């Protein structure tokens, strides 16, 4: 099974580099695999290109690639990871499992020409910074699926100062304090005064 092999490779590489917090390794199936997998049902049927930024140990991007392959979904996943050692790990897993994944060992700001149907991120940065980071991959129909923690509401308020977007909030199934932010209609505008624009935010 792909996830068994993925877990074994992660444990092996973890002895040489810090891929995940050591305290979370015993809970890899719930803390990392299941947490990432909850995004899979949210992927629209027409999605073909998924970009995962700040991929780290592959969460959620690699997990989604494994699930897509198992479901015969024609989704190509791009993992963007600027730390070279982590990018080498990602490539090793991709090669071992034969996944339709491209690993980009670079910063998002240096990416050009790749437009995504879906952009994912987990534990990478606050929303204002995330919105800046997704710009190279964004087009009008791009959808962001972001795994966030207890400060999700605070980040939404902060991002609303300078960005326009629609957001559906979903409670995490694996973290009682976590949220999934499903963001569309993102407009890269600055100079908006807080309070002038009302964010269309709803809960699913």
PDB file of C-alpha atoms in Angstrom:
ATOM      1  CA  UNK A   1       0.000   0.000   0.000  1.00  0.00           C
ATOM      2  CA  UNK A   2       1.326   3.429  -0.961  1.00  0.00           C
ATOM      3  CA  UNK A   3       0.738   5.000   2.446  1.00  0.00           C
ATOM      4  CA  UNK A   4       2.629   2.230   4.225  1.00  0.00           C
ATOM      5  CA  UNK A   5       5.618   2.827   1.976  1.00  0.00           C
ATOM      6  CA  UNK A   6       5.312   6.598   2.350  1.00  0.00           C
ATOM      7  CA  UNK A   7       5.310   6.231   6.143  1.00  0.00           C
ATOM      8  CA  UNK A   8       8.367   3.967   6.010  1.00  0.00           C
ATOM      9  CA  UNK A   9      10.300   6.396   3.816  1.00  0.00           C
ATOM     10  CA  UNK A  10       9.384   9.318   6.042  1.00  0.00           C
ATOM     11  CA  UNK A  11      10.572   7.472   9.147  1.00  0.00           C
ATOM     12  CA  UNK A  12      13.802   6.547   7.386  1.00  0.00           C
ATOM     13  CA  UNK A  13      14.556  10.081   6.195  1.00  0.00           C
ATOM     14  CA  UNK A  14      13.472  11.570   9.522  1.00  0.00           C
ATOM     15  CA  UNK A  15      16.607  10.077  11.073  1.00  0.00           C
ATOM     16  CA  UNK A  16      18.689  12.370   8.835  1.00  0.00           C
ATOM     17  CA  UNK A  17      16.593  15.534   8.744  1.00  0.00           C
ATOM     18  CA  UNK A  18      13.638  17.121  10.520  1.00  0.00           C
ATOM     19  CA  UNK A  19      10.745  16.490   8.132  1.00  0.00           C
ATOM     20  CA  UNK A  20       7.987  16.574  10.768  1.00  0.00           C
ATOM     21  CA  UNK A  21       7.925  17.364  14.460  1.00  0.00           C
ATOM     22  CA  UNK A  22       9.317  14.199  16.116  1.00  0.00           C
ATOM     23  CA  UNK A  23       6.412  14.131  18.568  1.00  0.00           C
ATOM     24  CA  UNK A  24       3.949  13.735  15.677  1.00  0.00           C
ATOM     25  CA  UNK A  25       5.665  10.777  13.987  1.00  0.00           C
ATOM     26  CA  UNK A  26       3.798   8.109  16.033  1.00  0.00           C
ATOM     27  CA  UNK A  27       0.513   9.735  14.968  1.00  0.00           C
ATOM     28  CA  UNK A  28       1.440  10.038  11.302  1.00  0.00           C
ATOM     29  CA  UNK A  29      -1.763   8.321  10.107  1.00  0.00           C
ATOM     30  CA  UNK A  30      -4.099  10.743  11.875  1.00  0.00           C
ATOM     31  CA  UNK A  31      -1.960  13.845  12.360  1.00  0.00           C
ATOM     32  CA  UNK A  32      -0.595  13.973   8.816  1.00  0.00           C
ATOM     33  CA  UNK A  33      -2.193  11.477   6.416  1.00  0.00           C
ATOM     34  CA  UNK A  34      -5.835  11.809   7.518  1.00  0.00           C
ATOM     35  CA  UNK A  35      -5.515  15.552   8.046  1.00  0.00           C
ATOM     36  CA  UNK A  36      -4.313  15.980   4.462  1.00  0.00           C
ATOM     37  CA  UNK A  37      -6.745  13.440   2.996  1.00  0.00           C
ATOM     38  CA  UNK A  38      -9.808  15.395   4.099  1.00  0.00           C
ATOM     39  CA  UNK A  39      -9.140  17.794   1.226  1.00  0.00           C
ATOM     40  CA  UNK A  40      -9.563  15.085  -1.408  1.00  0.00           C
ATOM     41  CA  UNK A  41     -13.399  15.062  -1.480  1.00  0.00           C
ATOM     42  CA  UNK A  42     -13.289  18.823  -2.030  1.00  0.00           C
ATOM     43  CA  UNK A  43     -11.357  18.575  -5.292  1.00  0.00           C
ATOM     44  CA  UNK A  44     -13.722  19.414  -8.168  1.00  0.00           C
ATOM     45  CA  UNK A  45     -14.060  16.728 -10.879  1.00  0.00           C
ATOM     46  CA  UNK A  46     -12.618  19.033 -13.522  1.00  0.00           C
ATOM     47  CA  UNK A  47      -9.415  19.783 -11.603  1.00  0.00           C
ATOM     48  CA  UNK A  48      -6.309  18.735 -13.538  1.00  0.00           C
ATOM     49  CA  UNK A  49      -3.476  20.811 -12.041  1.00  0.00           C
ATOM     50  CA  UNK A  50      -2.883  21.012  -8.281  1.00  0.00           C
ATOM     51  CA  UNK A  51      -0.067  23.096  -6.820  1.00  0.00           C
ATOM     52  CA  UNK A  52       0.966  22.488  -3.220  1.00  0.00           C
ATOM     53  CA  UNK A  53       3.125  25.301  -1.854  1.00  0.00           C
ATOM     54  CA  UNK A  54       5.574  24.862   0.986  1.00  0.00           C
ATOM     55  CA  UNK A  55       5.148  21.096   0.683  1.00  0.00           C
ATOM     56  CA  UNK A  56       7.621  20.149   3.414  1.00  0.00           C
ATOM     57  CA  UNK A  57       7.219  16.401   3.982  1.00  0.00           C
ATOM     58  CA  UNK A  58       4.426  16.257   1.392  1.00  0.00           C
ATOM     59  CA  UNK A  59       1.371  17.361   3.320  1.00  0.00           C
ATOM     60  CA  UNK A  60      -1.144  17.696   1.839  1.00  0.00           C
ATOM     61  CA  UNK A  61       0.182  17.486  -1.734  1.00  0.00           C
ATOM     62  CA  UNK A  62       1.708  13.996  -1.759  1.00  0.00           C
ATOM     63  CA  UNK A  63      -1.254  12.530   0.117  1.00  0.00           C
ATOM     64  CA  UNK A  64      -3.636  13.992  -2.464  1.00  0.00           C
ATOM     65  CA  UNK A  65      -1.482  12.654  -5.305  1.00  0.00           C
ATOM     66  CA  UNK A  66      -1.629   9.136  -3.827  1.00  0.00           C
ATOM     67  CA  UNK A  67      -5.407   9.331  -3.423  1.00  0.00           C
ATOM     68  CA  UNK A  68      -5.869  10.711  -6.940  1.00  0.00           C
ATOM     69  CA  UNK A  69      -3.824   7.887  -8.433  1.00  0.00           C
ATOM     70  CA  UNK A  70      -5.813   5.286  -6.480  1.00  0.00           C
ATOM     71  CA  UNK A  71      -9.071   6.839  -7.708  1.00  0.00           C
ATOM     72  CA  UNK A  72      -7.836   7.103 -11.327  1.00  0.00           C
ATOM     73  CA  UNK A  73      -8.228  10.871 -11.192  1.00  0.00           C
ATOM     74  CA  UNK A  74      -6.113  12.581 -13.918  1.00  0.00           C
ATOM     75  CA  UNK A  75      -4.628  15.171 -11.575  1.00  0.00           C
ATOM     76  CA  UNK A  76      -1.015  16.254 -11.883  1.00  0.00           C
ATOM     77  CA  UNK A  77       0.377  17.534  -8.600  1.00  0.00           C
ATOM     78  CA  UNK A  78       3.174  20.088  -8.381  1.00  0.00           C
ATOM     79  CA  UNK A  79       5.035  20.248  -5.064  1.00  0.00           C
ATOM     80  CA  UNK A  80       6.862  23.516  -4.420  1.00  0.00           C
ATOM     81  CA  UNK A  81       9.498  23.257  -1.690  1.00  0.00           C
ATOM     82  CA  UNK A  82      12.440  25.661  -1.394  1.00  0.00           C
ATOM     83  CA  UNK A  83      14.435  23.624   1.161  1.00  0.00           C
ATOM     84  CA  UNK A  84      16.620  21.377  -0.964  1.00  0.00           C
ATOM     85  CA  UNK A  85      16.829  18.475   1.510  1.00  0.00           C
ATOM     86  CA  UNK A  86      13.053  18.288   1.776  1.00  0.00           C
ATOM     87  CA  UNK A  87      12.702  18.507  -2.000  1.00  0.00           C
ATOM     88  CA  UNK A  88      15.070  15.519  -2.306  1.00  0.00           C
ATOM     89  CA  UNK A  89      12.848  13.559   0.070  1.00  0.00           C
ATOM     90  CA  UNK A  90       9.749  14.455  -1.913  1.00  0.00           C
ATOM     91  CA  UNK A  91      11.403  13.340  -5.149  1.00  0.00           C
ATOM     92  CA  UNK A  92      12.466  10.069  -3.531  1.00  0.00           C
ATOM     93  CA  UNK A  93       8.870   9.301  -2.517  1.00  0.00           C
ATOM     94  CA  UNK A  94       7.528  10.307  -5.938  1.00  0.00           C
ATOM     95  CA  UNK A  95      10.048   8.048  -7.702  1.00  0.00           C
ATOM     96  CA  UNK A  96       9.455   5.155  -5.312  1.00  0.00           C
ATOM     97  CA  UNK A  97       5.666   5.272  -5.649  1.00  0.00           C
ATOM     98  CA  UNK A  98       5.543   6.225  -9.325  1.00  0.00           C
ATOM     99  CA  UNK A  99       3.296   9.207  -8.772  1.00  0.00           C
ATOM    100  CA  UNK A 100       2.249  11.816 -11.395  1.00  0.00           C
ATOM    101  CA  UNK A 101       3.996  14.556  -9.447  1.00  0.00           C
ATOM    102  CA  UNK A 102       6.554  17.232 -10.296  1.00  0.00           C
ATOM    103  CA  UNK A 103       8.790  18.503  -7.505  1.00  0.00           C
ATOM    104  CA  UNK A 104       9.977  22.107  -7.787  1.00  0.00           C
ATOM    105  CA  UNK A 105      12.966  22.803  -5.535  1.00  0.00           C
ATOM    106  CA  UNK A 106      12.505  26.546  -5.570  1.00  0.00           C
ATOM    107  CA  UNK A 107      10.643  29.449  -4.010  1.00  0.00           C
ATOM    108  CA  UNK A 108       7.133  30.249  -5.210  1.00  0.00           C
ATOM    109  CA  UNK A 109       8.265  33.720  -6.283  1.00  0.00           C
ATOM    110  CA  UNK A 110      10.609  32.113  -8.802  1.00  0.00           C
ATOM    111  CA  UNK A 111       7.879  30.054 -10.465  1.00  0.00           C
ATOM    112  CA  UNK A 112       6.532  31.249 -13.810  1.00  0.00           C
ATOM    113  CA  UNK A 113       3.989  29.967 -16.311  1.00  0.00           C
ATOM    114  CA  UNK A 114       2.262  27.359 -14.124  1.00  0.00           C
ATOM    115  CA  UNK A 115      -1.419  28.058 -13.503  1.00  0.00           C
ATOM    116  CA  UNK A 116      -3.368  25.890 -11.077  1.00  0.00           C
ATOM    117  CA  UNK A 117      -6.919  24.679 -10.788  1.00  0.00           C
ATOM    118  CA  UNK A 118      -6.276  24.044  -7.088  1.00  0.00           C
ATOM    119  CA  UNK A 119      -3.667  25.483  -4.724  1.00  0.00           C
ATOM    120  CA  UNK A 120      -3.149  23.806  -1.362  1.00  0.00           C
ATOM    121  CA  UNK A 121      -1.060  24.672   1.691  1.00  0.00           C
ATOM    122  CA  UNK A 122      -0.724  23.450   5.268  1.00  0.00           C
ATOM    123  CA  UNK A 123       0.972  25.182   8.195  1.00  0.00           C
ATOM    124  CA  UNK A 124       2.914  27.473   5.867  1.00  0.00           C
ATOM    125  CA  UNK A 125       2.053  31.113   6.596  1.00  0.00           C
ATOM    126  CA  UNK A 126      -0.734  33.485   7.574  1.00  0.00           C
ATOM    127  CA  UNK A 127      -3.417  34.235   4.988  1.00  0.00           C
ATOM    128  CA  UNK A 128      -2.070  37.646   3.862  1.00  0.00           C
ATOM    129  CA  UNK A 129       1.300  36.036   3.111  1.00  0.00           C
ATOM    130  CA  UNK A 130      -0.318  32.959   1.541  1.00  0.00           C
ATOM    131  CA  UNK A 131      -2.306  35.133  -0.820  1.00  0.00           C
ATOM    132  CA  UNK A 132       0.934  36.758  -1.953  1.00  0.00           C
ATOM    133  CA  UNK A 133       2.610  33.385  -2.419  1.00  0.00           C
ATOM    134  CA  UNK A 134      -0.155  31.952  -4.628  1.00  0.00           C
ATOM    135  CA  UNK A 135       0.008  34.797  -7.151  1.00  0.00           C
ATOM    136  CA  UNK A 136       2.290  32.978  -9.655  1.00  0.00           C
ATOM    137  CA  UNK A 137      -0.222  30.128  -9.926  1.00  0.00           C
ATOM    138  CA  UNK A 138      -3.481  32.043  -9.737  1.00  0.00           C
ATOM    139  CA  UNK A 139      -6.087  32.575 -12.441  1.00  0.00           C
ATOM    140  CA  UNK A 140      -9.715  33.604 -12.122  1.00  0.00           C
ATOM    141  CA  UNK A 141     -11.004  30.045 -11.657  1.00  0.00           C
ATOM    142  CA  UNK A 142      -8.302  28.930  -9.196  1.00  0.00           C
ATOM    143  CA  UNK A 143      -9.533  27.553  -5.892  1.00  0.00           C
ATOM    144  CA  UNK A 144      -7.521  27.576  -2.677  1.00  0.00           C
ATOM    145  CA  UNK A 145      -7.889  24.744  -0.153  1.00  0.00           C
ATOM    146  CA  UNK A 146      -5.996  25.697   2.976  1.00  0.00           C
ATOM    147  CA  UNK A 147      -5.593  23.726   6.189  1.00  0.00           C
ATOM    148  CA  UNK A 148      -5.504  26.246   9.035  1.00  0.00           C
ATOM    149  CA  UNK A 149      -5.409  26.175  12.820  1.00  0.00           C
ATOM    150  CA  UNK A 150      -7.142  27.947  15.663  1.00  0.00           C
ATOM    151  CA  UNK A 151      -6.289  31.428  14.336  1.00  0.00           C
ATOM    152  CA  UNK A 152      -8.211  30.985  11.069  1.00  0.00           C
ATOM    153  CA  UNK A 153     -10.856  33.608  11.934  1.00  0.00           C
ATOM    154  CA  UNK A 154      -8.201  36.109  12.946  1.00  0.00           C
ATOM    155  CA  UNK A 155      -6.314  35.496   9.700  1.00  0.00           C
ATOM    156  CA  UNK A 156      -9.479  35.996   7.644  1.00  0.00           C
ATOM    157  CA  UNK A 157     -10.027  39.375   9.272  1.00  0.00           C
ATOM    158  CA  UNK A 158      -6.414  40.372   8.661  1.00  0.00           C
ATOM    159  CA  UNK A 159      -6.483  39.285   5.022  1.00  0.00           C
ATOM    160  CA  UNK A 160      -9.720  41.187   4.450  1.00  0.00           C
ATOM    161  CA  UNK A 161      -7.885  44.453   4.930  1.00  0.00           C
ATOM    162  CA  UNK A 162      -6.215  44.200   1.532  1.00  0.00           C
ATOM    163  CA  UNK A 163      -7.818  41.338  -0.368  1.00  0.00           C
ATOM    164  CA  UNK A 164     -11.243  40.493  -1.752  1.00  0.00           C
ATOM    165  CA  UNK A 165     -12.345  36.858  -1.747  1.00  0.00           C
ATOM    166  CA  UNK A 166     -15.122  34.408  -1.017  1.00  0.00           C
ATOM    167  CA  UNK A 167     -14.554  31.766   1.632  1.00  0.00           C
ATOM    168  CA  UNK A 168     -16.346  28.675   2.888  1.00  0.00           C
ATOM    169  CA  UNK A 169     -15.125  27.495   6.275  1.00  0.00           C
ATOM    170  CA  UNK A 170     -15.230  23.810   7.116  1.00  0.00           C
ATOM    171  CA  UNK A 171     -14.357  22.307  10.475  1.00  0.00           C
ATOM    172  CA  UNK A 172     -11.391  19.946  10.435  1.00  0.00           C
ATOM    173  CA  UNK A 173     -12.208  16.285  11.039  1.00  0.00           C
ATOM    174  CA  UNK A 174      -8.831  15.631  12.666  1.00  0.00           C
ATOM    175  CA  UNK A 175      -8.176  18.800  14.676  1.00  0.00           C
ATOM    176  CA  UNK A 176     -10.889  20.161  17.009  1.00  0.00           C
ATOM    177  CA  UNK A 177      -9.399  23.635  16.607  1.00  0.00           C
ATOM    178  CA  UNK A 178      -8.597  23.366  12.904  1.00  0.00           C
ATOM    179  CA  UNK A 179     -10.394  24.719   9.854  1.00  0.00           C
ATOM    180  CA  UNK A 180     -10.382  24.139   6.123  1.00  0.00           C
ATOM    181  CA  UNK A 181     -10.659  27.383   4.190  1.00  0.00           C
ATOM    182  CA  UNK A 182     -12.119  26.956   0.704  1.00  0.00           C
ATOM    183  CA  UNK A 183     -11.350  30.236  -1.053  1.00  0.00           C
ATOM    184  CA  UNK A 184     -12.431  31.468  -4.472  1.00  0.00           C
ATOM    185  CA  UNK A 185     -12.757  34.770  -6.340  1.00  0.00           C
ATOM    186  CA  UNK A 186      -9.510  36.087  -4.900  1.00  0.00           C
ATOM    187  CA  UNK A 187      -8.614  39.528  -6.168  1.00  0.00           C
ATOM    188  CA  UNK A 188      -5.106  40.831  -5.725  1.00  0.00           C
ATOM    189  CA  UNK A 189      -5.910  44.362  -4.635  1.00  0.00           C
ATOM    190  CA  UNK A 190      -4.210  46.513  -2.033  1.00  0.00           C
ATOM    191  CA  UNK A 191      -5.199  49.740  -0.393  1.00  0.00           C
ATOM    192  CA  UNK A 192      -8.655  48.567   0.664  1.00  0.00           C
ATOM    193  CA  UNK A 193      -9.570  50.042   4.003  1.00  0.00           C
ATOM    194  CA  UNK A 194     -10.619  47.569   6.623  1.00  0.00           C
ATOM    195  CA  UNK A 195     -14.363  47.668   7.102  1.00  0.00           C
ATOM    196  CA  UNK A 196     -15.042  49.002   3.614  1.00  0.00           C
ATOM    197  CA  UNK A 197     -15.348  45.534   2.099  1.00  0.00           C
ATOM    198  CA  UNK A 198     -17.465  42.815   3.644  1.00  0.00           C
ATOM    199  CA  UNK A 199     -16.078  39.330   3.160  1.00  0.00           C
ATOM    200  CA  UNK A 200     -18.587  36.754   1.936  1.00  0.00           C
ATOM    201  CA  UNK A 201     -17.704  34.068   4.473  1.00  0.00           C
ATOM    202  CA  UNK A 202     -19.959  31.117   5.176  1.00  0.00           C
ATOM    203  CA  UNK A 203     -19.691  27.898   7.084  1.00  0.00           C
ATOM    204  CA  UNK A 204     -20.293  24.527   5.528  1.00  0.00           C
TER     205      UNK A 204
END
